[in-house]
XYZ file of C-alpha atoms in Angstrom:
778
model
C 97.126 139.945 49.398
C 93.902 140.389 47.446
C 91.186 142.990 47.472
C 87.735 141.929 48.554
C 84.623 144.087 48.189
C 84.535 146.226 51.324
C 82.204 144.786 53.954
C 81.192 146.771 57.005
C 83.445 145.261 59.672
C 81.170 146.413 62.512
C 78.360 144.202 61.153
C 80.401 141.176 60.031
C 79.834 139.239 63.230
C 76.158 139.905 63.893
C 74.361 136.661 64.749
C 77.656 134.762 65.166
C 79.307 133.448 68.313
C 83.030 133.023 68.922
C 84.688 131.093 71.746
C 88.329 131.597 72.699
C 90.463 129.128 74.659
C 94.128 128.741 75.619
C 95.585 125.262 75.728
C 98.862 123.431 76.355
C 101.833 125.078 78.078
C 101.298 128.761 78.888
C 103.202 131.499 77.089
C 103.579 135.222 77.738
C 101.399 137.230 75.342
C 98.482 134.762 75.337
C 96.478 137.348 77.275
C 97.129 139.989 74.625
C 95.747 137.559 72.035
C 92.686 136.765 74.166
C 92.044 140.466 74.786
C 92.273 141.333 71.082
C 90.068 138.398 70.050
C 87.393 139.419 72.550
C 87.428 143.121 71.710
C 87.571 142.718 67.939
C 84.881 140.035 68.130
C 82.611 142.429 70.040
C 83.514 145.227 67.599
C 82.208 143.121 64.682
C 78.917 142.588 66.509
C 79.591 138.939 67.432
C 78.989 137.336 70.827
C 82.244 136.211 72.438
C 82.746 133.510 75.070
C 85.706 132.621 77.277
C 86.454 128.933 77.659
C 88.241 128.548 80.997
C 90.838 125.791 81.569
C 91.429 124.956 77.900
C 89.853 121.846 76.366
C 88.946 120.577 79.842
C 86.564 123.540 80.146
C 85.160 122.788 76.703
C 84.361 119.220 77.795
C 83.058 120.128 81.272
C 80.991 123.084 80.029
C 78.765 124.857 82.564
C 80.495 127.733 84.332
C 83.649 127.126 82.267
C 82.120 128.716 79.170
C 81.056 132.292 79.948
C 80.267 135.399 77.927
C 83.154 137.868 77.680
C 82.676 141.620 77.917
C 84.811 144.577 76.887
C 85.782 145.336 80.468
C 86.481 141.712 81.396
C 89.736 141.804 79.405
C 90.950 145.080 80.850
C 94.371 145.199 82.588
C 95.384 141.746 81.319
C 97.726 142.973 78.570
C 100.721 143.173 80.890
C 100.139 139.867 82.647
C 102.200 136.792 81.781
C 100.678 133.333 81.419
C 97.000 133.000 80.555
C 94.245 134.514 82.704
C 91.550 132.134 81.471
C 93.650 129.134 82.458
C 95.045 126.251 80.480
C 95.098 122.537 81.198
C 96.484 119.386 79.657
C 93.280 117.508 78.923
C 92.903 113.723 78.639
C 89.104 113.767 78.160
C 89.282 115.657 74.875
C 91.560 112.968 73.436
C 88.710 110.451 73.420
C 85.665 110.755 71.197
C 83.317 110.725 74.185
C 84.964 113.894 75.528
C 84.771 115.591 72.147
C 81.079 114.699 71.975
C 80.454 116.445 75.310
C 82.396 119.458 74.036
C 80.361 119.586 70.818
C 77.137 119.371 72.824
C 78.201 122.319 75.017
C 79.009 124.466 71.976
C 75.786 123.587 70.103
C 73.659 124.490 73.131
C 75.257 127.952 73.182
C 75.142 128.314 69.386
C 78.933 128.659 69.155
C 80.336 127.619 65.766
C 83.565 129.607 65.759
C 86.492 128.501 67.872
C 89.732 130.378 68.367
C 92.453 128.187 69.877
C 95.680 129.622 71.281
C 98.262 126.941 71.997
C 101.037 124.722 70.667
C 101.004 122.192 67.827
C 99.293 119.500 69.946
C 96.410 121.807 70.866
C 95.977 122.910 67.261
C 96.039 119.353 65.894
C 93.319 118.501 68.426
C 91.233 121.429 67.217
C 91.512 120.285 63.621
C 90.444 116.745 64.500
C 87.438 118.197 66.356
C 86.486 120.112 63.236
C 86.761 117.157 60.854
C 84.621 114.994 63.177
C 82.041 117.725 63.814
C 79.201 116.491 61.596
C 79.673 112.918 62.892
C 79.614 114.127 66.501
C 76.384 116.085 65.867
C 74.738 113.082 64.212
C 75.600 110.949 67.277
C 74.252 113.648 69.610
C 70.964 113.806 67.676
C 70.708 109.995 67.768
C 71.315 109.992 71.519
C 68.668 112.673 71.932
C 71.167 115.139 73.431
C 70.388 117.792 70.791
C 67.511 118.339 68.365
C 67.673 118.058 64.587
C 66.981 121.816 64.521
C 69.977 122.632 66.782
C 72.242 120.404 64.675
C 71.167 122.215 61.528
C 71.886 125.634 63.051
C 75.414 124.594 64.042
C 76.120 122.378 61.057
C 79.660 123.661 60.556
C 82.534 124.489 62.920
C 85.154 127.095 61.989
C 88.560 126.948 63.606
C 91.427 129.431 63.689
C 94.622 128.828 65.614
C 97.254 131.147 67.037
C 100.505 129.554 68.078
C 101.300 130.311 71.696
C 104.488 128.515 72.691
C 107.801 129.743 74.051
C 109.630 127.049 72.030
C 109.019 128.666 68.608
C 108.798 125.140 67.245
C 105.874 125.600 64.866
C 106.819 125.621 61.200
C 105.445 128.361 58.987
C 105.559 130.985 61.743
C 108.561 133.289 62.228
C 107.762 133.848 65.870
C 105.252 132.156 68.123
C 103.575 134.091 70.939
C 105.834 133.924 74.006
C 109.175 133.266 72.294
C 110.410 136.847 72.530
C 109.436 137.100 76.210
C 111.174 133.815 76.999
C 114.312 135.217 75.351
C 113.978 138.333 77.551
C 113.967 136.120 80.659
C 116.915 134.034 79.421
C 119.023 137.072 78.503
C 118.340 138.715 81.888
C 119.764 135.568 83.499
C 122.719 135.314 81.104
C 123.641 138.960 81.748
C 123.463 138.408 85.483
C 125.555 135.249 85.319
C 128.148 136.870 83.050
C 129.091 139.380 85.738
C 129.677 136.729 88.398
C 131.476 134.382 85.966
C 133.877 137.160 84.982
C 134.687 137.900 88.599
C 135.804 134.309 89.141
C 137.038 133.149 85.703
C 134.388 130.465 85.486
C 132.783 128.357 82.803
C 128.990 128.506 82.868
C 126.693 125.966 81.262
C 123.128 127.172 80.795
C 120.315 124.818 79.937
C 117.316 126.420 78.236
C 113.862 125.053 77.366
C 112.482 124.326 73.921
C 111.585 120.618 73.888
C 112.757 119.302 70.503
C 113.473 122.739 69.098
C 116.781 124.576 69.423
C 115.483 128.075 68.662
C 115.783 129.524 72.176
C 119.260 128.037 72.632
C 120.449 129.260 69.232
C 119.240 132.838 69.601
C 120.578 132.986 73.159
C 123.992 131.827 71.938
C 123.949 134.507 69.229
C 122.796 137.199 71.630
C 125.422 136.520 74.276
C 128.289 135.425 72.036
C 128.456 131.971 73.608
C 131.477 129.729 73.018
C 129.349 126.737 72.066
C 125.703 125.823 71.569
C 124.084 122.375 71.571
C 120.815 122.137 69.575
C 118.782 119.046 68.633
C 118.567 120.029 64.940
C 122.341 119.873 64.476
C 124.156 117.472 66.805
C 127.903 118.142 67.100
C 130.291 116.121 64.893
C 131.920 113.045 66.376
C 134.956 113.995 68.423
C 133.236 117.218 69.544
C 134.618 116.711 73.057
C 138.203 117.541 71.927
C 136.941 120.403 69.781
C 134.947 121.947 72.626
C 137.833 121.734 75.110
C 140.230 123.203 72.554
C 137.904 126.146 71.948
C 137.458 126.853 75.665
C 141.210 126.705 76.257
C 141.803 129.031 73.252
C 139.343 131.582 74.597
C 141.072 131.559 78.008
C 144.467 131.940 76.318
C 143.102 134.985 74.504
C 142.426 136.625 77.837
C 138.731 135.834 78.129
C 137.695 135.465 81.769
C 134.572 133.448 81.142
C 133.186 130.711 78.934
C 129.494 130.340 78.221
C 127.977 127.158 76.830
C 124.268 127.039 75.935
C 122.449 123.691 75.905
C 118.949 123.091 74.560
C 117.042 120.624 76.750
C 116.568 118.321 73.735
C 120.263 118.302 72.739
C 121.729 115.001 71.608
C 124.749 113.422 69.971
C 124.933 111.985 66.432
C 124.255 108.588 67.956
C 120.968 109.927 69.354
C 122.154 109.895 72.964
C 121.018 112.900 75.049
C 123.713 115.440 75.963
C 122.904 116.992 79.337
C 124.440 119.993 81.057
C 125.819 117.595 83.676
C 127.669 115.578 80.994
C 129.308 118.728 79.676
C 130.217 119.906 83.162
C 131.925 116.588 83.882
C 133.831 116.796 80.587
C 135.101 120.351 81.140
C 136.020 119.746 84.777
C 137.813 116.449 84.101
C 139.723 117.497 80.992
C 140.502 121.150 81.642
C 140.113 121.503 85.377
C 138.084 124.700 84.843
C 135.820 125.929 87.632
C 132.458 125.017 86.063
C 128.869 125.747 87.118
C 125.560 124.697 85.568
C 122.281 126.599 85.664
C 119.049 125.045 84.466
C 116.631 127.875 83.794
C 113.414 125.865 83.877
C 110.071 127.578 84.315
C 111.556 131.036 84.820
C 111.449 131.209 81.022
C 107.670 130.959 80.938
C 107.178 133.639 83.552
C 107.168 137.376 83.860
C 105.493 140.098 81.889
C 105.201 139.756 78.086
C 107.661 141.804 76.039
C 106.366 144.626 73.824
C 106.844 142.405 70.767
C 104.690 139.593 72.191
C 101.914 142.026 73.139
C 101.856 143.518 69.657
C 102.114 140.063 68.083
C 99.249 138.746 70.218
C 97.108 141.813 69.494
C 97.679 141.708 65.731
C 97.077 137.945 65.624
C 93.833 138.366 67.596
C 92.487 140.817 65.017
C 93.496 138.584 62.115
C 92.002 135.504 63.826
C 88.565 137.098 64.194
C 88.615 138.204 60.543
C 89.674 134.722 59.413
C 86.866 133.094 61.455
C 84.189 135.409 60.136
C 85.340 134.966 56.539
C 85.736 131.177 56.702
C 83.469 128.949 54.606
C 82.878 125.194 54.960
C 85.461 124.753 52.189
C 88.376 126.729 53.647
C 90.817 124.577 55.622
C 91.374 125.380 59.299
C 94.110 128.016 59.431
C 96.672 129.472 61.780
C 97.339 133.195 61.769
C 100.962 134.121 61.994
C 103.513 136.807 61.306
C 106.017 136.583 58.493
C 108.445 139.504 58.603
C 106.021 142.204 59.705
C 103.046 140.925 57.746
C 100.078 139.014 59.083
C 99.592 135.786 57.141
C 97.133 132.886 57.212
C 98.472 129.380 56.767
C 96.657 126.030 56.473
C 96.887 124.483 59.912
C 97.538 120.922 58.825
C 100.316 121.911 56.405
C 102.150 123.615 59.272
C 101.612 120.609 61.523
C 102.908 118.343 58.748
C 106.130 120.335 58.280
C 106.592 120.443 62.054
C 106.325 116.633 62.071
C 108.733 116.434 59.106
C 111.409 118.188 61.176
C 111.150 115.552 63.894
C 111.320 112.829 61.247
C 114.353 114.425 59.550
C 116.147 114.656 62.908
C 115.349 111.007 63.672
C 116.729 109.957 60.271
C 119.906 111.984 60.764
C 119.066 114.427 57.926
C 120.191 117.416 59.954
C 120.658 119.924 57.117
C 117.108 119.234 56.047
C 115.837 119.675 59.614
C 117.384 123.132 59.757
C 115.897 124.063 56.350
C 112.442 122.872 57.393
C 112.604 125.013 60.549
C 112.365 127.999 58.215
C 114.429 130.865 56.891
C 114.868 132.737 60.142
C 116.163 129.630 61.949
C 118.559 128.889 59.089
C 119.871 132.478 59.058
C 120.472 132.360 62.804
C 122.362 129.081 62.469
C 124.535 130.372 59.605
C 125.340 133.619 61.423
C 126.228 131.682 64.567
C 128.542 129.349 62.624
C 130.276 132.285 60.923
C 130.922 134.208 64.123
C 131.682 131.460 66.583
C 133.936 128.959 65.031
C 136.669 130.329 62.874
C 140.038 131.628 63.867
C 141.088 134.611 61.749
C 143.137 133.427 58.761
C 146.922 133.867 58.609
C 146.634 135.281 55.094
C 145.670 138.971 55.185
C 143.429 140.484 52.496
C 145.162 143.897 52.643
C 141.738 145.498 52.971
C 141.115 148.175 55.607
C 137.509 148.569 56.686
C 136.395 151.430 58.958
C 133.363 151.382 61.277
C 131.684 154.460 62.729
C 128.607 155.339 64.824
C 126.555 158.398 63.856
C 123.750 160.317 65.585
C 122.186 159.591 68.958
C 123.262 156.413 70.779
C 120.879 153.461 70.939
C 120.927 149.922 72.319
C 122.246 147.333 69.872
C 124.810 149.564 68.116
C 127.640 147.719 69.863
C 126.285 144.342 68.782
C 126.476 145.516 65.163
C 130.029 146.837 65.654
C 131.156 143.581 67.286
C 129.707 141.408 64.532
C 131.193 143.630 61.805
C 134.654 143.654 63.432
C 134.739 139.874 63.902
C 133.328 139.118 60.455
C 135.958 141.425 58.915
C 138.776 139.750 60.841
C 137.515 136.318 59.729
C 137.717 137.594 56.126
C 141.336 138.604 56.751
C 140.676 142.378 56.708
C 142.150 144.965 59.050
C 139.277 146.573 60.943
C 139.479 150.232 61.968
C 137.395 151.812 64.718
C 136.484 155.464 64.189
C 135.586 157.319 67.394
C 132.946 160.092 67.538
C 131.381 159.709 64.108
C 132.256 161.816 61.046
C 133.970 164.256 63.400
C 136.416 161.557 64.428
C 136.977 160.584 60.797
C 137.837 164.203 60.005
C 140.185 164.518 62.994
C 141.941 161.195 62.528
C 140.503 159.438 65.613
C 140.981 156.121 63.855
C 142.641 153.007 65.274
C 142.786 149.288 64.518
C 140.387 147.153 66.568
C 140.930 143.428 67.248
C 138.914 140.323 68.146
C 139.086 140.580 71.927
C 138.516 144.360 71.962
C 134.844 143.761 71.130
C 134.174 140.766 73.381
C 131.136 141.271 75.577
C 129.867 144.153 73.431
C 126.640 142.428 72.366
C 124.965 143.100 75.684
C 126.226 146.647 76.221
C 123.870 149.580 75.670
C 124.753 152.933 74.110
C 127.734 153.377 71.798
C 131.203 152.202 72.832
C 132.854 153.882 69.836
C 131.288 157.211 70.748
C 128.905 159.012 68.447
C 128.189 162.559 67.229
C 125.495 164.212 65.143
C 127.938 166.137 62.904
C 127.273 165.670 59.178
C 130.167 165.315 56.694
C 129.150 168.160 54.317
C 131.230 170.816 56.158
C 134.299 168.612 56.691
C 134.578 166.713 53.393
C 138.112 167.933 52.765
C 139.414 166.553 56.079
C 137.435 163.314 55.707
C 138.851 162.606 52.253
C 142.393 163.282 53.513
C 141.965 160.776 56.339
C 140.406 158.145 54.079
C 143.612 158.435 52.043
C 145.913 158.679 55.075
C 144.525 155.559 56.783
C 144.065 153.842 53.415
C 140.392 153.066 54.101
C 138.810 150.838 51.442
C 135.258 150.551 52.779
C 132.951 152.139 55.359
C 130.348 150.680 57.714
C 128.185 153.572 58.947
C 125.936 152.618 61.869
C 123.361 155.169 63.016
C 120.059 156.938 62.550
C 118.789 159.509 60.087
C 122.120 161.401 60.235
C 123.948 158.236 59.178
C 121.636 158.049 56.155
C 122.024 161.728 55.245
C 125.776 161.542 55.902
C 126.045 158.542 53.583
C 124.178 160.467 50.885
C 126.523 163.446 51.291
C 129.576 161.202 50.888
C 128.061 159.720 47.711
C 127.326 163.194 46.330
C 130.926 164.205 47.109
C 132.280 161.396 44.916
C 132.326 163.739 41.890
C 134.767 166.038 43.633
C 136.729 163.660 45.877
C 138.029 160.434 44.443
C 138.675 159.139 47.992
C 134.906 158.825 48.510
C 134.742 156.289 45.662
C 134.747 153.334 48.036
C 131.915 150.915 48.878
C 129.890 151.946 51.921
C 126.919 150.576 53.795
C 124.551 152.311 56.222
C 123.074 150.182 59.037
C 119.949 151.828 60.529
C 120.330 152.168 64.305
C 118.044 154.627 66.078
C 115.228 154.450 68.632
C 113.066 156.535 66.264
C 112.911 153.893 63.500
C 112.865 156.646 60.873
C 115.529 155.519 58.379
C 114.319 155.075 54.785
C 114.955 151.637 53.297
C 114.204 149.658 56.459
C 111.037 148.643 58.288
C 112.963 148.330 61.556
C 116.072 149.954 62.957
C 118.372 148.631 65.677
C 117.443 150.160 69.047
C 113.727 150.678 68.444
C 112.741 147.397 70.128
C 114.707 148.250 73.279
C 113.164 151.738 73.451
C 109.697 150.280 72.906
C 110.143 147.883 75.833
C 111.373 150.719 78.033
C 108.328 152.862 77.188
C 105.942 149.921 77.590
C 107.221 148.903 81.018
C 107.044 152.541 82.172
C 103.455 152.793 80.898
C 102.613 149.585 82.803
C 103.769 151.220 86.010
C 101.896 154.419 85.221
C 98.697 152.460 84.483
C 99.110 150.593 87.748
C 99.335 153.884 89.619
C 96.283 155.215 87.769
C 94.310 152.036 88.451
C 94.979 152.482 92.158
C 93.953 156.142 92.290
C 90.934 155.698 89.949
C 89.584 158.364 87.598
C 93.001 159.464 86.482
C 94.352 160.101 82.990
C 98.065 160.095 82.246
C 99.614 161.934 79.317
C 102.981 160.463 78.384
C 105.386 162.074 75.910
C 107.616 159.767 73.868
C 110.643 160.399 71.646
C 110.929 159.656 67.951
C 111.478 163.038 66.287
C 108.657 163.381 63.750
C 108.278 159.615 63.476
C 105.269 158.204 65.342
C 106.523 154.608 65.440
C 107.361 154.518 69.163
C 104.156 156.279 70.231
C 101.967 154.025 68.055
C 103.602 150.713 68.929
C 103.844 151.571 72.629
C 100.171 152.554 72.453
C 99.346 149.104 71.130
C 101.625 147.336 73.640
C 100.524 149.294 76.701
C 96.833 149.590 75.825
C 96.643 153.366 75.371
C 93.433 155.277 74.651
C 95.103 157.463 72.033
C 98.508 158.151 70.522
C 99.065 161.512 68.880
C 101.580 161.452 66.048
C 102.711 163.771 63.259
C 101.864 161.349 60.412
C 98.214 161.003 61.435
C 97.018 164.631 61.447
C 94.593 165.620 64.200
C 92.658 168.784 65.033
C 90.662 170.232 67.927
C 87.626 168.111 66.976
C 89.682 164.915 67.357
C 90.942 166.063 70.754
C 87.339 166.698 71.755
C 86.314 163.190 70.655
C 89.179 161.729 72.738
C 88.117 163.694 75.816
C 84.483 162.582 75.353
C 85.698 159.017 74.978
C 87.505 159.224 78.339
C 84.508 160.842 80.057
C 82.433 157.846 78.885
C 85.147 155.403 79.965
C 85.098 156.754 83.542
C 81.475 155.559 83.804
C 82.655 151.955 83.329
C 84.695 149.835 85.733
C 87.908 150.834 83.904
C 88.481 154.197 85.545
C 91.783 155.273 84.041
C 93.229 156.602 80.838
C 96.567 156.588 79.067
C 97.380 159.016 76.265
C 100.685 158.920 74.374
C 102.018 161.931 72.516
C 104.990 161.901 70.141
C 107.343 164.813 70.964
C 106.901 166.514 67.555
C 103.368 165.508 66.626
C 102.148 169.087 66.520
C 103.915 172.402 67.151
C 100.904 174.013 68.857
C 99.218 171.096 70.575
C 102.123 170.583 72.943
C 102.149 168.106 75.814
C 101.316 171.009 78.154
C 98.443 172.126 75.919
C 96.958 168.620 75.798
C 97.444 168.248 79.545
C 95.660 171.569 80.175
C 92.842 170.744 77.774
C 92.192 167.331 79.345
C 92.466 168.790 82.868
C 89.873 171.474 82.091
C 87.433 169.235 80.217
C 87.736 166.385 82.696
C 87.041 168.600 85.749
C 84.983 166.753 88.302
C 85.219 163.471 86.386
C 88.933 162.706 86.137
C 92.191 164.418 86.952
C 95.352 164.428 84.828
C 99.068 163.863 85.260
C 101.801 164.215 82.681
C 105.071 162.419 82.194
C 107.872 163.214 79.734
C 109.970 160.071 79.359
C 113.055 161.735 77.845
C 116.463 160.150 77.396
C 115.817 156.969 79.324
C 114.409 155.810 75.978
C 117.907 155.799 74.458
C 119.548 153.835 77.260
C 119.336 150.418 78.794
C 120.564 146.949 77.963
C 119.674 145.876 74.427
C 116.762 143.448 74.100
C 117.335 139.999 72.551
C 115.818 141.275 69.287
C 118.207 144.227 69.036
C 121.236 142.071 69.887
C 120.260 139.539 67.273
C 119.259 142.096 64.650
C 122.480 144.078 65.214
C 124.553 140.909 64.948
C 122.917 139.857 61.668
C 123.182 143.342 60.158
C 126.839 143.725 61.148
C 127.702 140.320 59.683
C 125.762 140.807 56.464
C 127.163 144.298 55.819
C 130.789 143.114 55.926
C 130.123 140.110 53.670
C 128.451 142.445 51.166
C 131.304 144.971 51.300
C 133.829 142.163 50.746
C 131.967 141.129 47.567
C 131.646 144.742 46.398
C 135.394 145.298 46.881
C 136.133 142.379 44.552
C 133.865 143.968 41.913
C 135.444 147.415 42.250
C 139.065 146.315 42.148
C 140.695 147.790 39.018
C 144.397 147.965 38.155
C 145.603 147.405 41.679
C 143.215 149.873 43.322
C 139.628 150.209 44.460
C 137.307 152.513 42.570
C 133.562 152.432 43.348
C 131.272 155.101 42.015
C 128.158 153.270 40.876
C 124.930 153.888 42.799
C 124.788 150.329 44.076
C 128.177 150.593 45.795
C 126.658 152.744 48.575
C 123.608 151.152 50.167
C 121.326 151.056 53.184
C 121.017 147.550 54.619
C 117.438 147.261 55.779
C 114.731 144.842 56.788
C 112.075 145.010 54.085
C 108.874 142.969 54.545
C 110.517 139.565 54.940
C 114.230 139.849 54.241
C 117.400 141.889 54.708
C 118.043 143.870 51.528
C 120.566 146.385 50.238
C 119.113 149.520 48.678
C 121.224 152.235 46.974
C 121.235 155.497 48.970
C 120.646 157.446 45.762
C 117.422 155.532 45.020
C 116.046 156.162 48.520
C 116.460 159.904 48.006
C 113.031 160.197 46.398
C 111.339 158.204 49.182
C 112.447 160.584 51.935
C 110.830 163.592 53.606
C 114.085 165.365 54.548
C 112.404 168.233 56.361
C 110.757 165.924 58.885
C 113.441 163.230 58.724
C 111.084 160.336 57.961
C 110.394 157.973 55.031
C 107.409 159.032 52.877
C 105.660 155.672 53.340
C 105.715 153.722 56.601
C 104.330 150.201 56.984
C 103.197 150.496 60.610
C 100.628 153.206 59.868
C 98.215 150.497 58.744
C 98.159 148.875 62.163
C 97.157 152.128 63.895
C 93.424 151.387 63.511
C 93.922 148.223 65.606
C 94.995 150.357 68.541
C 91.878 152.535 68.195
C 89.540 149.558 67.930
C 91.092 147.908 70.989
C 90.516 151.191 72.838
C 86.810 151.046 71.808
C 86.706 153.736 69.156
C 84.018 153.204 66.595
C 86.144 153.481 63.479
C 86.173 151.516 60.250
C 88.816 148.824 59.981
C 89.933 148.517 56.374
C 89.213 144.872 55.593
C 89.862 145.164 51.869
C 93.520 144.223 52.037
C 93.310 140.675 53.251
C 95.882 138.164 54.150
C 95.098 135.304 51.809
C 95.890 131.734 52.638
C 99.496 130.968 51.820
C 101.106 127.578 51.544
C 103.975 126.223 53.593
C 104.645 122.967 51.819
C 106.756 123.800 48.804
C 107.146 121.177 46.089
C 110.106 119.235 47.456
C 112.986 119.407 45.010
C 115.320 116.419 44.997
C 118.634 117.365 46.616
C 120.696 115.864 43.758
C 120.661 119.016 41.607
């Protein structure tokens, strides 16, 4: 990041024209990106054009390239696919076609192109840019454009956003559409699981992804599959015996179903494709199991975009417009992307190169390298999958007892974390203990060993299977320390929300008095509120966000039918405005009132005025979100009454308190995956800590770094000592003192047409993807 002199963002685009097109296969969330590009472009004072039907529209010109308005992108946020159409285009592949396209752009004075598509579409865009001056010279020679016109459009800027369900573009953590595709896949897997269990069947599911195994890998992690076939890592020779042995083992353990996930590009070491039919034949012939195959196909591209994809598309759209308007003839064409939770800009051709390198590595049989080139997140997923899927617990016991407990309100994804922690512990040779009903249960001795099969199928279950309570340990320290001694507990995994964090702190503070508390412990943030210090995300928040977003979609639909109606929706979150803000961005709200962003009667007045103006346009509806604790006096009823009074004769109001449905539901793919990684990582860390703290035949841990929060910080999972986080916490309001998502609040306001200043000083600078390759001989 670097600081630039502040420019006025509302004047950056004056005199410039931007065209936006979607190309290649469609992906859910493309519309969110188009909407954001259009609205932010207009906000900067630029002219914005839609290019319909991808590159074909660029070549054909005419009615295909039309001016976009603010209202023309309304109500498209929740639609899957791409509203402006996409086409595979042969004409653009030949120079003649590109010349026609250039001519169309020059005539309209468009020199900024925003392309949303896969690697093929983006490579095409880059080629177009490098040829630009040659194409113009030819057009002048042919008399198609004047010397003057050529001079005005002498340079073409290009910014790409990767829209592809395959997540096969290197340099980007997530491409637009991947998360939604996972939502579709997991819905199917969950549905199939219930029927497979009824009949004791083996199910083989084939998922999309072309030459990339991402969808298959994450699906396997999220549903605890018995085996996964991905192109990046073909199975070892003799895999047929291995696979059949595993399936038979699982049945012998009392499992009623087997799930095998196959990526459509899966192949053997010899480079021969492995299809779902091949596997079915193998399992049926060798084991005689009742086996069914399901090929998911285009279902994966369909349906409404998930909350994550809408936010991703919206944030990318903003970044793309900024990158276009700041580009110079010397900056390389870039793609905007997300790394962790940060927007980044990457040189387009470097990303394309690394993406090509993966294919080359796979063709040469350098599979470890292929997985490395896919990026850190892919590698982590693969390693976690290998750890959890393949190993039978060792015969040699470690004599370590590890206890797991859930604290605070239940949320989706808690069980995934428990399952991963239990299985990882068993693989390490530990005895795993389940504590029921939180610290209360620990004090009352509700502790029992938990084994491998006890947690099977937990990944996809919502709520908390162990049971959870809000009780804090401070009042019951005596009883807790007695039970830690009685059950000989050597380490604690505490999974929960703000109470889990505070409870962990109280145990650490009690170490002076109670020696039993001198054991390593880790807190895994799991709460819909996302208010635990030390982590940018908590397990459960993504599921809650999707629940709120899909409810808001339905509410907006109702309002759009009735016309001139404003809905006020109250969300959970305690004092933390994360859910209200992110749902506001994902559902296209007009305002989101939160505690962290103070507001007064003047602001409420501005919001009402804004809606009165909006009712004069074609978009005759409003959506206002209010966090439950944003203000003690401006309650949901107060805001409802105020809007009802001020909107008299222009719009009417309805209110909706969402309540506890936000804590329930099946966990989303993100929460399953996140929970699984956190559970795994916490146990590995505790195992290492126990080795460090082992003195004279017993465990004694009382350093600060032996009690940590495991959190997602910027781009990686990190352990932070509870004691250090103390100073970063507002205990009265149960939130961290600094929260990363506050800086994306202005995006929501701009997309809702508020005339506010977007802080453009903190810019994503161009980063590089191609590291200096180190020889592997070190």
